[in-house]
Amino acid sequence: MTAQAVETEDLATVIGLEVHVQLETETKIFCGCSTDPSDEPNTNTCPVCLGLPGALPVVNEAAVEAAVKVGKAVDATIPEETTFHRKNYYYPDLPKNFQITQYDDPICQDGELAFPVGGERRSVDIRRAHLEEDPGSLQHVGGGIDTADYTLVDYNRAGTPLMEVVTEPDFRSPGEVRAFLAKLTEVLEYLGVFDAGRDGSLRVDANLSIVDMSDVAADEIDASVLEDADPNRTEVKNISSHRGAEKALTYEETRQRNAIKRGRAVEQETRHWDESKGVTLSMRSKEEEKDYRYFREADLPPLRVADWKERLEIPELPDARRERFREEYGLSAEAASKLTSTKEVADFFEDVASEFDADLAATWVADELLGELNYRDMQITDVADRFDEIERLVELVANDEITAKNARETVLRGMLDDRDAPDEIVEREGLGKTSGDAVRDAVEAAIDENPDAVSDYHDGEDGAINFLVGQVMQKTGGSADPGDVNRRLREELAR
Ligand code: ADP
Ligand code: ZN
Ligand code: MG
């Protein structure tokens, strides 16, 4: 790229991602150690994941299955046979001094993923997605990566299955990146291969360059345009959230554009995203592929996955399910979207909708339940063991045994805050809709006790009825139906 000042309107932002996602498996990818991140540091280790001489890796079938499912979900080609390679580099979190990864025939090739952004639909090409082992984790004590007093290493993470998803440089803004990551996460969670709540389960390396577009329109940027322009790019590391990706790339975009505007060259380098300071910092000049001395992992034979793609089934994916919910249950776009936000929510909704009216099910799952959970910073998975109780609550409303207001404000909240069962709360709080005799008694008592209001009513002061309704509601502890009370009062007063 020429180091000459350029008009800003001719510049286009080009971004490509390398997304590392931890696959959720019980055990590590090449040994039987647990992947539980909550265990004490350096307790889930063995000769294989510590890289002791002579230890031999064995592939975890569950990790391969997860990778094949991801491949199916992004419409990737899955080869007949896939192989593993060693990527050589030296780093304290990498006990073997090489990482087992994949090189020229990764398990997923040429996929794509569509996602909504700013009211539009975009799609980016996924060049490849390969399996590899996570390194251990470093904990810098007393400062950041550059200022710490010392650094601790934990090999529990070493060997956790990772999938690295590499996109083509198809993104044109940091906002698109964020939207893509949200969709990717959604799909991975639907597949049941990923836990977004796990710390560090998603890490992004983001490549960004600024391309001079004086001769081509921004939507015409393709591989050959990029090859001709051959812009210097930076790779930003240490991004661990969707929002972090957007922020880091916005910073990097501005930094590079400013440099170019002032006629300065952008260095080709690796930069570190400092989340707390909100800046990217130069780390080192970017490694090149030849630095890694890739060679075949001779301890792992080629893996035939030809028939796995046929054998393994994946669930209906969120977009398809959203569409089906709109058609099958007549839901609004917003409701369908909320109800398919995670597979657990969608499954539960369909469960409730199979027993009760779909509108009632949608209201109770999308609005009431998700609203109350959100307010408490809880997830649907936190109440998975209480689905029966929540269905019972919906049943109480459906059967008109309690008012919707009481169901929401007293029963549901009580269930979530105190873990009580719905019937228990209804009983204890006397919320059962008072019907028949009890309401009749309360109506008669209200009339007897309030002769002034009664005569006001007879004198044509219709507002007096509201006072009497209030009296009856008070006597029945708010559990009578106000409309019903109003009707009964008028009937009684007309006698
Ligand atoms: P390298 O071999 O230098 O790692 P790759 O071609 O393998 O480069 O691409 C690595 C990542 O960089 C991919 O995610 C790709 O989309 C992205 N990338 C490639 N060219 C550009 C560019 N000009 N601007 C931004 N990202 C790019
Ligand atoms: Zn191990
Ligand atoms: Mg590369």
Short mmCIF file of C-alpha atoms and ligand atoms in Angstrom, two decimals:
data_model
loop_
_atom_site.label_atom_id
_atom_site.label_comp_id
_atom_site.label_asym_id
_atom_site.label_seq_id
_atom_site.Cartn_x
_atom_site.Cartn_y
_atom_site.Cartn_z
CA MET A 1 0.00 0.00 0.00
CA THR A 2 1.34 3.41 -0.90
CA ALA A 3 2.31 5.64 1.96
CA GLN A 4 0.50 8.57 0.45
CA ALA A 5 -2.37 10.50 1.98
CA VAL A 6 -5.69 9.13 0.69
CA GLU A 7 -9.21 10.53 0.69
CA THR A 8 -11.12 8.79 3.48
CA GLU A 9 -14.26 8.19 1.44
CA ASP A 10 -12.26 5.94 -0.88
CA LEU A 11 -11.25 3.60 1.94
CA ALA A 12 -12.96 0.33 2.68
CA THR A 13 -12.56 -1.78 5.80
CA VAL A 14 -11.84 -5.45 5.25
CA ILE A 15 -12.00 -7.98 8.09
CA GLY A 16 -11.48 -11.73 8.30
CA LEU A 17 -11.78 -13.84 11.43
CA GLU A 18 -10.17 -16.81 13.05
CA VAL A 19 -12.59 -17.87 15.75
CA HIS A 20 -11.53 -20.45 18.32
CA VAL A 21 -14.40 -22.20 19.99
CA GLN A 22 -14.08 -24.80 22.69
CA LEU A 23 -16.12 -27.87 21.90
CA GLU A 24 -18.06 -29.10 24.87
CA THR A 25 -16.93 -32.64 25.59
CA GLU A 26 -16.47 -34.51 28.85
CA THR A 27 -12.86 -35.31 28.16
CA LYS A 28 -9.96 -33.77 26.27
CA ILE A 29 -9.35 -34.24 22.57
CA PHE A 30 -6.36 -36.61 22.77
CA CYS A 31 -6.55 -38.08 26.28
CA GLY A 32 -9.11 -39.05 28.89
CA CYS A 33 -8.58 -36.10 31.23
CA SER A 34 -11.63 -34.13 32.30
CA THR A 35 -12.32 -30.76 30.65
CA ASP A 36 -14.03 -29.40 33.77
CA PRO A 37 -12.80 -25.81 34.09
CA SER A 38 -13.83 -25.51 37.74
CA ASP A 39 -11.29 -28.05 38.99
CA GLU A 40 -8.15 -27.04 40.89
CA PRO A 41 -5.30 -25.91 38.61
CA ASN A 42 -3.10 -28.66 37.18
CA THR A 43 -5.23 -31.54 38.47
CA ASN A 44 -6.72 -32.64 35.12
CA THR A 45 -3.48 -33.67 33.51
CA CYS A 46 -1.74 -36.82 32.33
CA PRO A 47 1.41 -37.70 30.36
CA VAL A 48 -0.41 -37.02 27.05
CA CYS A 49 -1.63 -33.51 27.74
CA LEU A 50 1.54 -32.64 29.64
CA GLY A 51 3.56 -33.71 26.63
CA LEU A 52 5.73 -36.24 28.42
CA PRO A 53 8.05 -38.21 26.16
CA GLY A 54 6.55 -41.35 24.69
CA ALA A 55 2.94 -40.53 25.52
CA LEU A 56 0.58 -41.23 22.61
CA PRO A 57 -2.54 -39.25 21.65
CA VAL A 58 -5.87 -40.96 20.91
CA VAL A 59 -8.63 -38.98 19.19
CA ASN A 60 -11.79 -38.33 21.17
CA GLU A 61 -14.72 -39.43 19.02
CA ALA A 62 -17.04 -36.90 20.66
CA ALA A 63 -14.84 -34.01 19.51
CA VAL A 64 -14.83 -35.29 15.94
CA GLU A 65 -18.60 -35.73 16.02
CA ALA A 66 -19.03 -32.17 17.24
CA ALA A 67 -16.82 -30.91 14.40
CA VAL A 68 -18.82 -32.84 11.81
CA LYS A 69 -22.04 -31.35 13.17
CA VAL A 70 -20.59 -27.85 12.90
CA GLY A 71 -19.57 -28.67 9.33
CA LYS A 72 -23.10 -29.77 8.46
CA ALA A 73 -24.58 -26.67 10.07
CA VAL A 74 -22.43 -24.32 7.96
CA ASP A 75 -22.83 -26.36 4.78
CA ALA A 76 -19.17 -27.24 4.63
CA THR A 77 -17.55 -30.00 2.63
CA ILE A 78 -16.39 -32.79 4.88
CA PRO A 79 -13.61 -34.78 3.23
CA GLU A 80 -13.47 -38.57 3.06
CA GLU A 81 -10.43 -38.50 5.27
CA THR A 82 -8.87 -35.88 7.48
CA THR A 83 -5.40 -35.67 8.98
CA PHE A 84 -3.60 -34.03 11.89
CA HIS A 85 -0.46 -31.94 11.82
CA ARG A 86 2.03 -30.56 14.30
CA LYS A 87 2.34 -26.79 14.47
CA ASN A 88 5.68 -26.03 16.07
CA TYR A 89 6.20 -23.11 18.37
CA TYR A 90 7.54 -22.49 21.80
CA TYR A 91 5.36 -20.98 24.51
CA PRO A 92 5.01 -21.70 28.25
CA ASP A 93 1.41 -22.89 27.91
CA LEU A 94 2.35 -25.46 25.28
CA PRO A 95 4.13 -28.32 27.04
CA LYS A 96 4.99 -30.31 23.89
CA ASN A 97 6.37 -27.24 22.07
CA PHE A 98 3.96 -28.10 19.29
CA GLN A 99 0.22 -28.02 18.98
CA ILE A 100 -1.67 -30.83 17.31
CA THR A 101 -3.88 -29.17 14.75
CA GLN A 102 -4.97 -29.67 11.14
CA TYR A 103 -3.34 -28.26 8.08
CA ASP A 104 -4.12 -29.07 4.47
CA ASP A 105 -7.19 -31.26 4.80
CA PRO A 106 -9.20 -29.92 7.71
CA ILE A 107 -12.43 -31.58 8.75
CA CYS A 108 -14.62 -28.72 7.40
CA GLN A 109 -13.94 -26.86 4.17
CA ASP A 110 -15.78 -24.17 2.20
CA GLY A 111 -18.82 -23.43 4.29
CA GLU A 112 -20.87 -20.32 4.80
CA LEU A 113 -22.95 -18.68 7.47
CA ALA A 114 -25.76 -16.17 6.98
CA PHE A 115 -26.72 -13.71 9.68
CA PRO A 116 -28.92 -10.63 10.11
CA VAL A 117 -27.34 -7.23 10.55
CA GLY A 118 -28.97 -3.80 10.48
CA GLY A 119 -32.18 -5.20 9.02
CA GLU A 120 -30.33 -6.94 6.21
CA ARG A 121 -29.12 -10.44 5.63
CA ARG A 122 -25.42 -10.99 5.10
CA SER A 123 -23.46 -14.11 4.48
CA VAL A 124 -19.76 -14.78 4.86
CA ASP A 125 -17.76 -17.66 3.49
CA ILE A 126 -16.08 -19.98 5.92
CA ARG A 127 -12.80 -21.05 4.39
CA ARG A 128 -12.22 -23.89 6.81
CA ALA A 129 -12.89 -25.08 10.32
CA HIS A 130 -10.39 -27.41 11.85
CA LEU A 131 -9.87 -29.37 15.03
CA GLU A 132 -6.99 -28.69 17.37
CA GLU A 133 -6.01 -28.83 21.01
CA ASP A 134 -6.25 -25.82 23.28
CA PRO A 135 -3.00 -24.84 24.99
CA GLY A 136 -2.88 -24.42 28.77
CA SER A 137 -3.82 -21.09 30.28
CA LEU A 138 -1.53 -18.44 31.69
CA GLN A 139 -2.42 -16.22 34.60
CA HIS A 140 -0.44 -13.00 34.77
CA VAL A 141 -0.10 -11.90 38.38
CA GLY A 142 0.33 -8.28 39.40
CA GLY A 143 -0.25 -6.77 35.97
CA GLY A 144 -1.06 -7.39 32.34
CA ILE A 145 0.79 -9.52 29.81
CA ASP A 146 3.57 -6.90 29.62
CA THR A 147 3.75 -5.73 33.23
CA ALA A 148 3.04 -8.79 35.42
CA ASP A 149 5.35 -9.64 38.33
CA TYR A 150 5.15 -13.31 37.40
CA THR A 151 2.96 -15.70 35.48
CA LEU A 152 1.27 -18.93 36.55
CA VAL A 153 0.46 -21.73 34.17
CA ASP A 154 -2.46 -24.14 34.41
CA TYR A 155 -2.42 -27.21 32.16
CA ASN A 156 -6.02 -28.17 32.90
CA ARG A 157 -7.06 -26.43 29.70
CA ALA A 158 -4.28 -28.03 27.65
CA GLY A 159 -5.95 -30.51 25.33
CA THR A 160 -9.48 -29.13 25.53
CA PRO A 161 -10.93 -29.64 22.05
CA LEU A 162 -10.95 -26.49 19.98
CA MET A 163 -12.41 -25.76 16.63
CA GLU A 164 -10.85 -22.92 14.71
CA VAL A 165 -13.27 -21.37 12.26
CA VAL A 166 -11.51 -19.32 9.59
CA THR A 167 -13.60 -16.96 7.49
CA GLU A 168 -12.77 -15.31 4.21
CA PRO A 169 -12.11 -11.56 4.53
CA ASP A 170 -15.79 -10.89 3.83
CA PHE A 171 -16.66 -8.51 6.65
CA ARG A 172 -16.86 -4.79 5.91
CA SER A 173 -17.49 -3.43 9.40
CA PRO A 174 -16.99 -4.29 13.08
CA GLY A 175 -20.77 -4.39 13.49
CA GLU A 176 -20.98 -7.23 10.97
CA VAL A 177 -18.40 -9.15 12.94
CA ARG A 178 -20.45 -8.84 16.09
CA ALA A 179 -23.60 -10.00 14.32
CA PHE A 180 -21.75 -12.96 12.82
CA LEU A 181 -20.37 -14.02 16.19
CA ALA A 182 -23.86 -13.88 17.68
CA LYS A 183 -25.17 -16.15 14.92
CA LEU A 184 -22.23 -18.53 15.19
CA THR A 185 -22.75 -18.82 18.93
CA GLU A 186 -26.45 -19.43 18.44
CA VAL A 187 -25.80 -22.22 15.94
CA LEU A 188 -23.12 -23.86 18.08
CA GLU A 189 -25.40 -23.81 21.10
CA TYR A 190 -28.24 -25.32 19.09
CA LEU A 191 -25.93 -28.11 18.06
CA GLY A 192 -25.20 -28.72 21.74
CA VAL A 193 -21.44 -28.56 21.15
CA PHE A 194 -20.66 -25.28 22.84
CA ASP A 195 -21.14 -23.54 26.16
CA ALA A 196 -21.07 -19.76 25.67
CA GLY A 197 -21.18 -19.25 29.42
CA ARG A 198 -17.84 -20.91 29.94
CA ASP A 199 -15.03 -18.42 30.47
CA GLY A 200 -12.81 -18.19 27.40
CA SER A 201 -14.91 -20.63 25.38
CA LEU A 202 -14.82 -18.25 22.41
CA ARG A 203 -11.64 -16.42 21.40
CA VAL A 204 -11.28 -14.36 18.30
CA ASP A 205 -8.25 -13.36 16.27
CA ALA A 206 -9.41 -10.63 13.92
CA ASN A 207 -7.53 -9.51 10.82
CA LEU A 208 -8.23 -6.02 9.61
CA SER A 209 -6.95 -4.01 6.70
CA ILE A 210 -7.97 -0.81 4.98
CA VAL A 211 -8.20 -0.96 1.24
CA ASP A 212 -8.02 1.98 -1.14
CA MET A 213 -11.16 1.75 -3.20
CA SER A 214 -10.76 4.72 -5.49
CA ASP A 215 -11.18 2.41 -8.50
CA VAL A 216 -13.68 -0.19 -7.27
CA ALA A 217 -16.93 -0.02 -5.34
CA ALA A 218 -16.85 -1.38 -1.80
CA ASP A 219 -19.30 -4.16 -2.65
CA GLU A 220 -17.03 -5.31 -5.44
CA ILE A 221 -14.13 -6.21 -3.19
CA ASP A 222 -13.30 -9.82 -3.83
CA ALA A 223 -10.28 -12.08 -3.61
CA SER A 224 -8.65 -10.77 -6.77
CA VAL A 225 -9.20 -7.10 -5.81
CA LEU A 226 -7.63 -7.86 -2.45
CA GLU A 227 -4.74 -9.65 -4.07
CA ASP A 228 -4.07 -6.64 -6.28
CA ALA A 229 -4.40 -4.16 -3.45
CA ASP A 230 -2.38 -6.39 -1.12
CA PRO A 231 -2.91 -4.15 1.90
CA ASN A 232 -0.91 -4.59 5.06
CA ARG A 233 -3.13 -5.98 7.77
CA THR A 234 -2.99 -6.41 11.50
CA GLU A 235 -4.11 -9.43 13.44
CA VAL A 236 -5.74 -8.46 16.72
CA LYS A 237 -5.53 -11.13 19.40
CA ASN A 238 -6.99 -11.57 22.87
CA ILE A 239 -10.60 -10.85 21.96
CA SER A 240 -12.98 -12.92 24.04
CA SER A 241 -16.47 -11.56 23.49
CA HIS A 242 -18.80 -10.36 20.74
CA ARG A 243 -18.78 -6.86 22.12
CA GLY A 244 -15.01 -6.97 22.62
CA ALA A 245 -14.61 -7.89 18.95
CA GLU A 246 -16.68 -4.93 17.84
CA LYS A 247 -14.81 -2.54 20.15
CA ALA A 248 -11.33 -3.81 19.28
CA LEU A 249 -12.03 -3.66 15.56
CA THR A 250 -13.58 -0.21 15.77
CA TYR A 251 -10.44 0.98 17.51
CA GLU A 252 -8.21 -0.73 14.98
CA GLU A 253 -10.23 0.57 12.04
CA THR A 254 -9.88 4.16 13.27
CA ARG A 255 -6.19 3.72 14.03
CA GLN A 256 -5.41 2.42 10.54
CA ARG A 257 -7.60 4.98 8.78
CA ASN A 258 -5.92 7.80 10.68
CA ALA A 259 -2.49 6.49 9.75
CA ILE A 260 -3.45 6.29 6.09
CA LYS A 261 -5.06 9.74 6.12
CA ARG A 262 -1.78 11.14 7.39
CA GLY A 263 0.17 9.30 4.74
CA ARG A 264 1.74 6.79 7.15
CA ALA A 265 2.05 3.10 6.36
CA VAL A 266 0.22 0.47 8.40
CA GLU A 267 2.63 -2.15 9.72
CA GLN A 268 1.83 -5.80 9.10
CA GLU A 269 1.82 -7.00 12.70
CA THR A 270 0.09 -8.83 15.52
CA ARG A 271 -1.61 -6.59 18.04
CA HIS A 272 -2.99 -7.29 21.50
CA TRP A 273 -6.47 -6.07 22.49
CA ASP A 274 -6.31 -4.49 25.93
CA GLU A 275 -9.91 -4.75 27.09
CA SER A 276 -9.51 -2.53 30.16
CA LYS A 277 -7.79 0.30 28.31
CA GLY A 278 -9.84 -0.16 25.14
CA VAL A 279 -6.81 -0.05 22.84
CA THR A 280 -4.83 -2.43 20.63
CA LEU A 281 -1.08 -2.61 21.30
CA SER A 282 1.69 -3.75 19.01
CA MET A 283 2.90 -7.19 20.13
CA ARG A 284 5.24 -8.57 17.51
CA SER A 285 5.63 -8.76 13.79
CA LYS A 286 3.23 -11.35 12.46
CA GLU A 287 4.46 -14.94 12.21
CA GLU A 288 4.30 -16.51 8.85
CA GLU A 289 3.18 -19.97 8.08
CA LYS A 290 6.72 -21.16 7.39
CA ASP A 291 7.70 -20.20 10.94
CA TYR A 292 5.54 -23.04 12.25
CA ARG A 293 7.21 -25.90 10.35
CA TYR A 294 3.98 -27.83 9.93
CA PHE A 295 4.40 -31.56 9.49
CA ARG A 296 2.15 -34.57 9.73
CA GLU A 297 1.41 -35.85 13.24
CA ALA A 298 2.80 -39.34 12.84
CA ASP A 299 1.21 -40.56 16.08
CA LEU A 300 -2.29 -40.14 14.65
CA PRO A 301 -3.33 -42.08 11.55
CA PRO A 302 -5.60 -40.42 8.98
CA LEU A 303 -9.17 -40.34 10.22
CA ARG A 304 -11.87 -41.58 7.86
CA VAL A 305 -14.97 -39.46 8.34
CA ALA A 306 -16.64 -40.22 5.01
CA ASP A 307 -19.77 -41.81 6.46
CA TRP A 308 -20.00 -39.68 9.59
CA LYS A 309 -21.77 -36.88 7.78
CA GLU A 310 -24.57 -39.27 6.84
CA ARG A 311 -24.71 -40.93 10.22
CA LEU A 312 -24.79 -37.84 12.40
CA GLU A 313 -27.97 -35.84 12.62
CA ILE A 314 -28.21 -32.21 13.54
CA PRO A 315 -31.26 -30.53 15.04
CA GLU A 316 -33.39 -27.99 13.20
CA LEU A 317 -31.31 -24.79 13.22
CA PRO A 318 -32.54 -21.48 14.67
CA ASP A 319 -33.43 -19.71 11.40
CA ALA A 320 -35.49 -22.61 10.12
CA ARG A 321 -37.15 -23.06 13.48
CA ARG A 322 -38.02 -19.36 13.69
CA GLU A 323 -39.77 -19.56 10.35
CA ARG A 324 -41.64 -22.69 11.34
CA PHE A 325 -42.76 -21.11 14.65
CA ARG A 326 -44.22 -18.15 12.75
CA GLU A 327 -46.17 -20.39 10.42
CA GLU A 328 -47.13 -23.25 12.70
CA TYR A 329 -48.07 -21.20 15.77
CA GLY A 330 -48.94 -17.90 14.11
CA LEU A 331 -46.39 -15.99 16.18
CA SER A 332 -45.10 -12.49 15.54
CA ALA A 333 -41.54 -12.15 14.28
CA GLU A 334 -40.50 -10.81 17.65
CA ALA A 335 -42.08 -13.65 19.62
CA ALA A 336 -40.66 -16.28 17.26
CA SER A 337 -37.25 -14.73 17.61
CA LYS A 338 -37.36 -14.68 21.40
CA LEU A 339 -38.67 -18.24 21.53
CA THR A 340 -35.88 -19.60 19.37
CA SER A 341 -33.07 -17.69 21.06
CA THR A 342 -31.80 -20.92 22.51
CA LYS A 343 -32.71 -24.51 21.82
CA GLU A 344 -33.81 -25.02 25.42
CA VAL A 345 -36.28 -22.13 25.22
CA ALA A 346 -37.62 -23.36 21.89
CA ASP A 347 -38.01 -26.93 23.13
CA PHE A 348 -39.79 -25.80 26.26
CA PHE A 349 -42.13 -23.54 24.31
CA GLU A 350 -43.11 -26.39 22.00
CA ASP A 351 -43.74 -28.53 25.04
CA VAL A 352 -46.09 -25.96 26.57
CA ALA A 353 -47.72 -25.20 23.21
CA SER A 354 -48.51 -28.89 22.75
CA GLU A 355 -50.69 -28.81 25.85
CA PHE A 356 -52.14 -25.34 25.88
CA ASP A 357 -53.12 -22.60 23.49
CA ALA A 358 -50.08 -21.40 21.48
CA ASP A 359 -50.69 -17.74 22.28
CA LEU A 360 -50.87 -18.48 25.98
CA ALA A 361 -47.73 -20.61 25.74
CA ALA A 362 -45.92 -17.83 23.87
CA THR A 363 -46.95 -15.21 26.41
CA TRP A 364 -45.88 -17.33 29.33
CA VAL A 365 -42.58 -18.49 27.94
CA ALA A 366 -41.45 -15.47 25.91
CA ASP A 367 -42.77 -12.64 28.04
CA GLU A 368 -43.39 -13.78 31.59
CA LEU A 369 -40.79 -16.49 32.09
CA LEU A 370 -37.95 -15.01 30.04
CA GLY A 371 -38.70 -11.57 31.46
CA GLU A 372 -38.50 -12.74 35.06
CA LEU A 373 -35.39 -14.83 34.34
CA ASN A 374 -33.71 -11.93 32.63
CA TYR A 375 -34.51 -9.68 35.57
CA ARG A 376 -32.77 -12.16 37.87
CA ASP A 377 -29.82 -12.68 35.53
CA MET A 378 -30.88 -16.31 35.17
CA GLN A 379 -30.89 -18.57 32.12
CA ILE A 380 -33.54 -20.99 30.98
CA THR A 381 -31.11 -23.79 31.86
CA ASP A 382 -31.24 -22.66 35.49
CA VAL A 383 -34.88 -23.73 35.67
CA ALA A 384 -34.66 -26.85 33.50
CA ASP A 385 -35.57 -28.99 36.52
CA ARG A 386 -38.71 -26.93 37.09
CA PHE A 387 -40.36 -27.09 33.70
CA ASP A 388 -43.14 -29.28 35.12
CA GLU A 389 -43.90 -26.68 37.76
CA ILE A 390 -43.92 -23.88 35.23
CA GLU A 391 -46.30 -25.87 33.06
CA ARG A 392 -48.50 -26.37 36.09
CA LEU A 393 -48.57 -22.60 36.54
CA VAL A 394 -49.66 -22.13 32.93
CA GLU A 395 -52.32 -24.75 33.53
CA LEU A 396 -53.66 -22.83 36.54
CA VAL A 397 -54.00 -19.75 34.32
CA ALA A 398 -55.43 -21.72 31.41
CA ASN A 399 -58.08 -23.26 33.70
CA ASP A 400 -58.91 -19.84 35.06
CA GLU A 401 -58.05 -20.97 38.58
CA ILE A 402 -55.88 -17.95 39.31
CA THR A 403 -55.67 -14.52 37.72
CA ALA A 404 -52.86 -13.78 35.25
CA LYS A 405 -51.73 -10.94 37.46
CA ASN A 406 -51.39 -13.17 40.54
CA ALA A 407 -49.77 -15.87 38.45
CA ARG A 408 -47.11 -13.49 37.29
CA GLU A 409 -46.57 -11.25 40.28
CA THR A 410 -46.91 -13.69 43.11
CA VAL A 411 -46.64 -17.25 41.90
CA LEU A 412 -43.94 -17.06 39.24
CA ARG A 413 -41.81 -14.65 41.23
CA GLY A 414 -42.23 -16.78 44.35
CA MET A 415 -41.26 -19.86 42.38
CA LEU A 416 -38.07 -18.23 41.14
CA ASP A 417 -37.10 -16.45 44.34
CA ASP A 418 -37.98 -19.11 46.90
CA ARG A 419 -38.16 -22.27 44.81
CA ASP A 420 -41.69 -22.97 46.03
CA ALA A 421 -44.14 -25.05 44.00
CA PRO A 422 -47.00 -23.14 42.32
CA ASP A 423 -49.81 -24.93 44.17
CA GLU A 424 -48.04 -24.29 47.46
CA ILE A 425 -47.92 -20.56 46.77
CA VAL A 426 -51.52 -20.41 45.57
CA GLU A 427 -52.62 -22.18 48.73
CA ARG A 428 -50.46 -20.18 51.11
CA GLU A 429 -51.35 -16.81 49.62
CA GLY A 430 -55.00 -17.72 49.13
CA LEU A 431 -54.84 -16.90 45.43
CA GLY A 432 -57.27 -19.52 44.21
CA LYS A 433 -59.85 -17.51 42.29
CA THR A 434 -62.63 -17.13 44.83
CA SER A 435 -65.74 -18.20 43.07
CA GLY A 436 -69.29 -19.10 43.87
CA ASP A 437 -70.25 -18.90 47.52
CA ALA A 438 -67.24 -16.98 48.78
CA VAL A 439 -67.75 -14.16 46.28
CA ARG A 440 -71.47 -14.09 46.95
CA ASP A 441 -70.83 -13.79 50.69
CA ALA A 442 -68.31 -11.01 50.13
CA VAL A 443 -70.72 -9.15 47.84
CA GLU A 444 -73.51 -9.37 50.40
CA ALA A 445 -71.21 -8.27 53.21
CA ALA A 446 -69.93 -5.29 51.20
CA ILE A 447 -73.50 -4.17 50.54
CA ASP A 448 -74.54 -4.60 54.18
CA GLU A 449 -71.55 -2.76 55.52
CA ASN A 450 -71.66 0.22 53.16
CA PRO A 451 -75.18 1.66 53.11
CA ASP A 452 -73.88 5.10 52.00
CA ALA A 453 -72.24 3.73 48.87
CA VAL A 454 -75.36 1.70 48.15
CA SER A 455 -77.63 4.73 48.34
CA ASP A 456 -75.17 6.75 46.22
CA TYR A 457 -75.37 4.00 43.62
CA HIS A 458 -79.16 4.04 43.71
CA ASP A 459 -79.05 7.83 43.35
CA GLY A 460 -77.34 7.30 40.01
CA GLU A 461 -73.76 7.78 41.11
CA ASP A 462 -72.25 4.99 39.09
CA GLY A 463 -68.77 5.55 40.52
CA ALA A 464 -69.97 4.11 43.83
CA ILE A 465 -69.83 0.66 42.28
CA ASN A 466 -66.06 0.91 42.04
CA PHE A 467 -65.84 1.48 45.77
CA LEU A 468 -67.94 -1.60 46.40
CA VAL A 469 -65.90 -3.70 43.98
CA GLY A 470 -62.83 -2.61 45.91
CA GLN A 471 -64.43 -3.73 49.16
CA VAL A 472 -65.22 -7.17 47.75
CA MET A 473 -61.70 -7.53 46.31
CA GLN A 474 -60.32 -6.70 49.74
CA LYS A 475 -62.49 -9.30 51.43
CA THR A 476 -61.43 -11.96 48.94
CA GLY A 477 -57.76 -11.11 49.14
CA GLY A 478 -57.63 -9.93 45.54
CA SER A 479 -58.42 -13.38 44.25
CA ALA A 480 -61.88 -12.69 42.84
CA ASP A 481 -62.34 -11.66 39.25
CA PRO A 482 -63.14 -7.91 39.27
CA GLY A 483 -65.43 -8.15 36.24
CA ASP A 484 -67.36 -10.94 37.86
CA VAL A 485 -67.65 -9.00 41.13
CA ASN A 486 -68.91 -5.92 39.30
CA ARG A 487 -71.60 -7.96 37.58
CA ARG A 488 -72.70 -9.69 40.77
CA LEU A 489 -72.86 -6.39 42.67
CA ARG A 490 -75.07 -4.81 40.04
CA GLU A 491 -77.31 -7.87 40.03
CA GLU A 492 -77.60 -7.84 43.79
CA LEU A 493 -78.23 -4.06 43.92
CA ALA A 494 -80.92 -4.33 41.26
CA ARG A 495 -83.03 -6.64 43.40
P1 ADP B 1 -2.11 -15.89 6.78
O1 ADP B 1 -1.62 -17.04 5.97
O2 ADP B 1 -1.26 -14.68 6.74
O3 ADP B 1 -2.52 -16.29 8.16
P2 ADP B 1 -4.62 -16.28 5.58
O4 ADP B 1 -4.86 -16.11 4.14
O5 ADP B 1 -4.49 -17.66 6.12
O6 ADP B 1 -3.42 -15.39 6.02
O7 ADP B 1 -5.81 -15.58 6.32
C1 ADP B 1 -5.87 -15.50 7.69
C2 ADP B 1 -7.03 -14.64 8.07
O8 ADP B 1 -6.82 -13.32 7.58
C3 ADP B 1 -8.35 -15.11 7.47
O9 ADP B 1 -9.34 -15.00 8.46
C4 ADP B 1 -8.60 -14.13 6.35
O10 ADP B 1 -9.97 -13.90 6.17
C5 ADP B 1 -7.95 -12.87 6.88
N1 ADP B 1 -7.52 -11.96 5.81
C6 ADP B 1 -6.87 -12.28 4.67
N2 ADP B 1 -6.64 -11.17 3.95
C7 ADP B 1 -7.14 -10.12 4.65
C8 ADP B 1 -7.20 -8.72 4.45
N3 ADP B 1 -6.69 -8.13 3.38
N4 ADP B 1 -7.81 -7.97 5.39
C9 ADP B 1 -8.31 -8.51 6.49
N5 ADP B 1 -8.28 -9.83 6.74
C10 ADP B 1 -7.70 -10.63 5.83
ZN ZN B 2 -4.52 -35.67 29.77
MG MG B 3 -3.35 -18.51 8.23
#
